[in-house]
């Protein structure tokens, strides 16, 4: 099963999303998945940095949003920071869409042919060779 450690980073992925990601990363090495996760961890940061609309939550936290969201305010990250609200800005949670965006530009670094050679070697000589 595909399990990803996202640390303390908030996400809204379901078990179904993780299963889908396991399917999408078939053939990826552990290192490939690590690179993918590291790239995904930055997606909320880029969304926040590039946002031109934010919504203020009931507890005074500002979250990036789309222009059509109810109570959306047209303001940039830099403008909120200039107003002394930097500590009140919260990036959005990681979503399946964030993974899909990263996976659209990432490919496995190990070919299927290389995996077949490794599997044949392991069957013939065992894990330790």
PDB file of C-alpha atoms in Angstrom:
ATOM      1  CA  UNK A   1       0.000   0.000   0.000  1.00  0.00           C
ATOM      2  CA  UNK A   2       1.230   3.491  -0.874  1.00  0.00           C
ATOM      3  CA  UNK A   3       1.735   5.465   2.329  1.00  0.00           C
ATOM      4  CA  UNK A   4       3.124   8.941   2.263  1.00  0.00           C
ATOM      5  CA  UNK A   5       4.520  10.777   5.242  1.00  0.00           C
ATOM      6  CA  UNK A   6       3.487  14.394   4.878  1.00  0.00           C
ATOM      7  CA  UNK A   7       4.703  15.376   8.333  1.00  0.00           C
ATOM      8  CA  UNK A   8       2.558  18.032   9.978  1.00  0.00           C
ATOM      9  CA  UNK A   9       1.436  19.374   6.620  1.00  0.00           C
ATOM     10  CA  UNK A  10      -2.334  19.459   6.359  1.00  0.00           C
ATOM     11  CA  UNK A  11      -3.895  17.474   3.541  1.00  0.00           C
ATOM     12  CA  UNK A  12      -7.346  16.408   2.450  1.00  0.00           C
ATOM     13  CA  UNK A  13      -6.427  13.124   0.762  1.00  0.00           C
ATOM     14  CA  UNK A  14      -8.633  10.087   1.335  1.00  0.00           C
ATOM     15  CA  UNK A  15      -7.654   6.420   1.335  1.00  0.00           C
ATOM     16  CA  UNK A  16      -9.099   6.259  -2.189  1.00  0.00           C
ATOM     17  CA  UNK A  17      -6.767   9.112  -3.217  1.00  0.00           C
ATOM     18  CA  UNK A  18      -3.765   7.239  -1.821  1.00  0.00           C
ATOM     19  CA  UNK A  19      -4.814   4.096  -3.698  1.00  0.00           C
ATOM     20  CA  UNK A  20      -5.096   6.121  -6.912  1.00  0.00           C
ATOM     21  CA  UNK A  21      -1.649   7.607  -6.317  1.00  0.00           C
ATOM     22  CA  UNK A  22      -0.226   4.116  -5.793  1.00  0.00           C
ATOM     23  CA  UNK A  23      -1.573   3.164  -9.210  1.00  0.00           C
ATOM     24  CA  UNK A  24      -0.199   6.386 -10.776  1.00  0.00           C
ATOM     25  CA  UNK A  25       3.273   5.775  -9.336  1.00  0.00           C
ATOM     26  CA  UNK A  26       3.584   2.174 -10.476  1.00  0.00           C
ATOM     27  CA  UNK A  27       7.215   1.683 -11.506  1.00  0.00           C
ATOM     28  CA  UNK A  28       8.482   4.594  -9.414  1.00  0.00           C
ATOM     29  CA  UNK A  29      11.409   3.888  -7.106  1.00  0.00           C
ATOM     30  CA  UNK A  30      11.366   4.930  -3.468  1.00  0.00           C
ATOM     31  CA  UNK A  31      13.603   7.813  -4.444  1.00  0.00           C
ATOM     32  CA  UNK A  32      11.187   8.847  -7.236  1.00  0.00           C
ATOM     33  CA  UNK A  33       8.307   8.919  -4.751  1.00  0.00           C
ATOM     34  CA  UNK A  34      10.411  10.900  -2.280  1.00  0.00           C
ATOM     35  CA  UNK A  35      11.154  13.528  -4.940  1.00  0.00           C
ATOM     36  CA  UNK A  36       7.459  13.651  -5.831  1.00  0.00           C
ATOM     37  CA  UNK A  37       6.401  14.168  -2.205  1.00  0.00           C
ATOM     38  CA  UNK A  38       9.033  16.868  -1.687  1.00  0.00           C
ATOM     39  CA  UNK A  39       7.715  18.717  -4.755  1.00  0.00           C
ATOM     40  CA  UNK A  40       4.128  18.317  -3.564  1.00  0.00           C
ATOM     41  CA  UNK A  41       5.003  19.765  -0.154  1.00  0.00           C
ATOM     42  CA  UNK A  42       5.812  23.054  -1.894  1.00  0.00           C
ATOM     43  CA  UNK A  43       2.543  23.282  -3.852  1.00  0.00           C
ATOM     44  CA  UNK A  44       0.613  25.016  -1.020  1.00  0.00           C
ATOM     45  CA  UNK A  45       3.484  27.497  -0.691  1.00  0.00           C
ATOM     46  CA  UNK A  46       3.336  28.349  -4.409  1.00  0.00           C
ATOM     47  CA  UNK A  47      -0.470  28.659  -4.273  1.00  0.00           C
ATOM     48  CA  UNK A  48      -0.191  31.067  -1.360  1.00  0.00           C
ATOM     49  CA  UNK A  49       2.607  33.060  -2.972  1.00  0.00           C
ATOM     50  CA  UNK A  50       0.738  33.376  -6.292  1.00  0.00           C
ATOM     51  CA  UNK A  51      -2.753  33.970  -4.846  1.00  0.00           C
ATOM     52  CA  UNK A  52      -4.547  37.191  -5.605  1.00  0.00           C
ATOM     53  CA  UNK A  53      -7.593  36.365  -3.459  1.00  0.00           C
ATOM     54  CA  UNK A  54      -7.753  35.349   0.184  1.00  0.00           C
ATOM     55  CA  UNK A  55     -10.579  34.655   2.583  1.00  0.00           C
ATOM     56  CA  UNK A  56     -10.439  35.433   6.289  1.00  0.00           C
ATOM     57  CA  UNK A  57     -11.675  32.594   8.482  1.00  0.00           C
ATOM     58  CA  UNK A  58     -13.724  33.096  11.628  1.00  0.00           C
ATOM     59  CA  UNK A  59     -10.572  32.880  13.753  1.00  0.00           C
ATOM     60  CA  UNK A  60      -8.712  35.573  11.791  1.00  0.00           C
ATOM     61  CA  UNK A  61      -6.623  33.263   9.599  1.00  0.00           C
ATOM     62  CA  UNK A  62      -6.189  34.208   5.934  1.00  0.00           C
ATOM     63  CA  UNK A  63      -6.319  31.372   3.379  1.00  0.00           C
ATOM     64  CA  UNK A  64      -5.788  31.693  -0.397  1.00  0.00           C
ATOM     65  CA  UNK A  65      -8.928  31.101  -2.431  1.00  0.00           C
ATOM     66  CA  UNK A  66     -10.517  31.692  -5.807  1.00  0.00           C
ATOM     67  CA  UNK A  67     -12.202  34.912  -6.837  1.00  0.00           C
ATOM     68  CA  UNK A  68     -15.658  33.308  -6.703  1.00  0.00           C
ATOM     69  CA  UNK A  69     -15.421  32.085  -3.122  1.00  0.00           C
ATOM     70  CA  UNK A  70     -17.827  33.781  -0.749  1.00  0.00           C
ATOM     71  CA  UNK A  71     -16.134  36.618   1.191  1.00  0.00           C
ATOM     72  CA  UNK A  72     -13.030  36.487  -1.059  1.00  0.00           C
ATOM     73  CA  UNK A  73     -10.878  39.593  -0.762  1.00  0.00           C
ATOM     74  CA  UNK A  74      -8.650  40.672  -3.627  1.00  0.00           C
ATOM     75  CA  UNK A  75      -5.292  41.008  -1.886  1.00  0.00           C
ATOM     76  CA  UNK A  76      -1.829  39.529  -2.338  1.00  0.00           C
ATOM     77  CA  UNK A  77       0.437  37.781   0.107  1.00  0.00           C
ATOM     78  CA  UNK A  78       2.752  40.781   0.073  1.00  0.00           C
ATOM     79  CA  UNK A  79      -0.121  43.152   0.906  1.00  0.00           C
ATOM     80  CA  UNK A  80      -1.215  40.974   3.834  1.00  0.00           C
ATOM     81  CA  UNK A  81       2.368  40.848   5.089  1.00  0.00           C
ATOM     82  CA  UNK A  82       2.620  44.646   4.801  1.00  0.00           C
ATOM     83  CA  UNK A  83      -0.487  44.886   7.007  1.00  0.00           C
ATOM     84  CA  UNK A  84       1.315  42.839   9.680  1.00  0.00           C
ATOM     85  CA  UNK A  85      -0.724  39.707   9.013  1.00  0.00           C
ATOM     86  CA  UNK A  86       2.110  37.352   8.020  1.00  0.00           C
ATOM     87  CA  UNK A  87       1.542  35.130  11.065  1.00  0.00           C
ATOM     88  CA  UNK A  88      -2.160  34.887  10.173  1.00  0.00           C
ATOM     89  CA  UNK A  89      -1.628  33.396   6.679  1.00  0.00           C
ATOM     90  CA  UNK A  90      -2.226  29.660   6.279  1.00  0.00           C
ATOM     91  CA  UNK A  91      -1.405  27.793   3.066  1.00  0.00           C
ATOM     92  CA  UNK A  92      -4.173  25.486   1.806  1.00  0.00           C
ATOM     93  CA  UNK A  93      -4.002  21.756   2.562  1.00  0.00           C
ATOM     94  CA  UNK A  94      -2.279  19.427   0.114  1.00  0.00           C
ATOM     95  CA  UNK A  95      -4.767  17.910  -2.295  1.00  0.00           C
ATOM     96  CA  UNK A  96      -4.876  15.102  -4.814  1.00  0.00           C
ATOM     97  CA  UNK A  97      -4.705  17.796  -7.488  1.00  0.00           C
ATOM     98  CA  UNK A  98      -1.307  18.844  -6.116  1.00  0.00           C
ATOM     99  CA  UNK A  99      -0.023  15.293  -6.580  1.00  0.00           C
ATOM    100  CA  UNK A 100      -1.541  15.104 -10.064  1.00  0.00           C
ATOM    101  CA  UNK A 101       0.189  18.354 -11.045  1.00  0.00           C
ATOM    102  CA  UNK A 102       3.583  17.063  -9.895  1.00  0.00           C
ATOM    103  CA  UNK A 103       3.070  13.606 -11.416  1.00  0.00           C
ATOM    104  CA  UNK A 104       2.195  15.179 -14.770  1.00  0.00           C
ATOM    105  CA  UNK A 105       5.802  16.345 -15.066  1.00  0.00           C
ATOM    106  CA  UNK A 106       7.597  13.477 -13.308  1.00  0.00           C
ATOM    107  CA  UNK A 107       8.554  10.087 -14.730  1.00  0.00           C
ATOM    108  CA  UNK A 108      10.120   7.010 -13.104  1.00  0.00           C
ATOM    109  CA  UNK A 109      13.910   7.026 -13.208  1.00  0.00           C
ATOM    110  CA  UNK A 110      14.169   3.233 -13.445  1.00  0.00           C
ATOM    111  CA  UNK A 111      12.998   1.609 -16.674  1.00  0.00           C
ATOM    112  CA  UNK A 112      10.797  -1.494 -16.816  1.00  0.00           C
ATOM    113  CA  UNK A 113      13.704  -3.327 -18.477  1.00  0.00           C
ATOM    114  CA  UNK A 114      15.975  -2.467 -15.531  1.00  0.00           C
ATOM    115  CA  UNK A 115      13.313  -3.744 -13.115  1.00  0.00           C
ATOM    116  CA  UNK A 116      13.037  -7.010 -15.052  1.00  0.00           C
ATOM    117  CA  UNK A 117      16.829  -7.503 -14.864  1.00  0.00           C
ATOM    118  CA  UNK A 118      16.726  -6.842 -11.117  1.00  0.00           C
ATOM    119  CA  UNK A 119      13.812  -9.254 -10.616  1.00  0.00           C
ATOM    120  CA  UNK A 120      15.557 -12.026 -12.595  1.00  0.00           C
ATOM    121  CA  UNK A 121      18.759 -11.499 -10.609  1.00  0.00           C
ATOM    122  CA  UNK A 122      16.849 -11.602  -7.317  1.00  0.00           C
ATOM    123  CA  UNK A 123      15.028 -14.817  -8.296  1.00  0.00           C
ATOM    124  CA  UNK A 124      18.284 -16.468  -9.338  1.00  0.00           C
ATOM    125  CA  UNK A 125      20.636 -15.253  -6.607  1.00  0.00           C
ATOM    126  CA  UNK A 126      18.374 -13.987  -3.820  1.00  0.00           C
ATOM    127  CA  UNK A 127      18.295 -10.605  -2.102  1.00  0.00           C
ATOM    128  CA  UNK A 128      21.933 -10.711  -1.028  1.00  0.00           C
ATOM    129  CA  UNK A 129      23.319 -11.942  -4.373  1.00  0.00           C
TER     130      UNK A 129
END
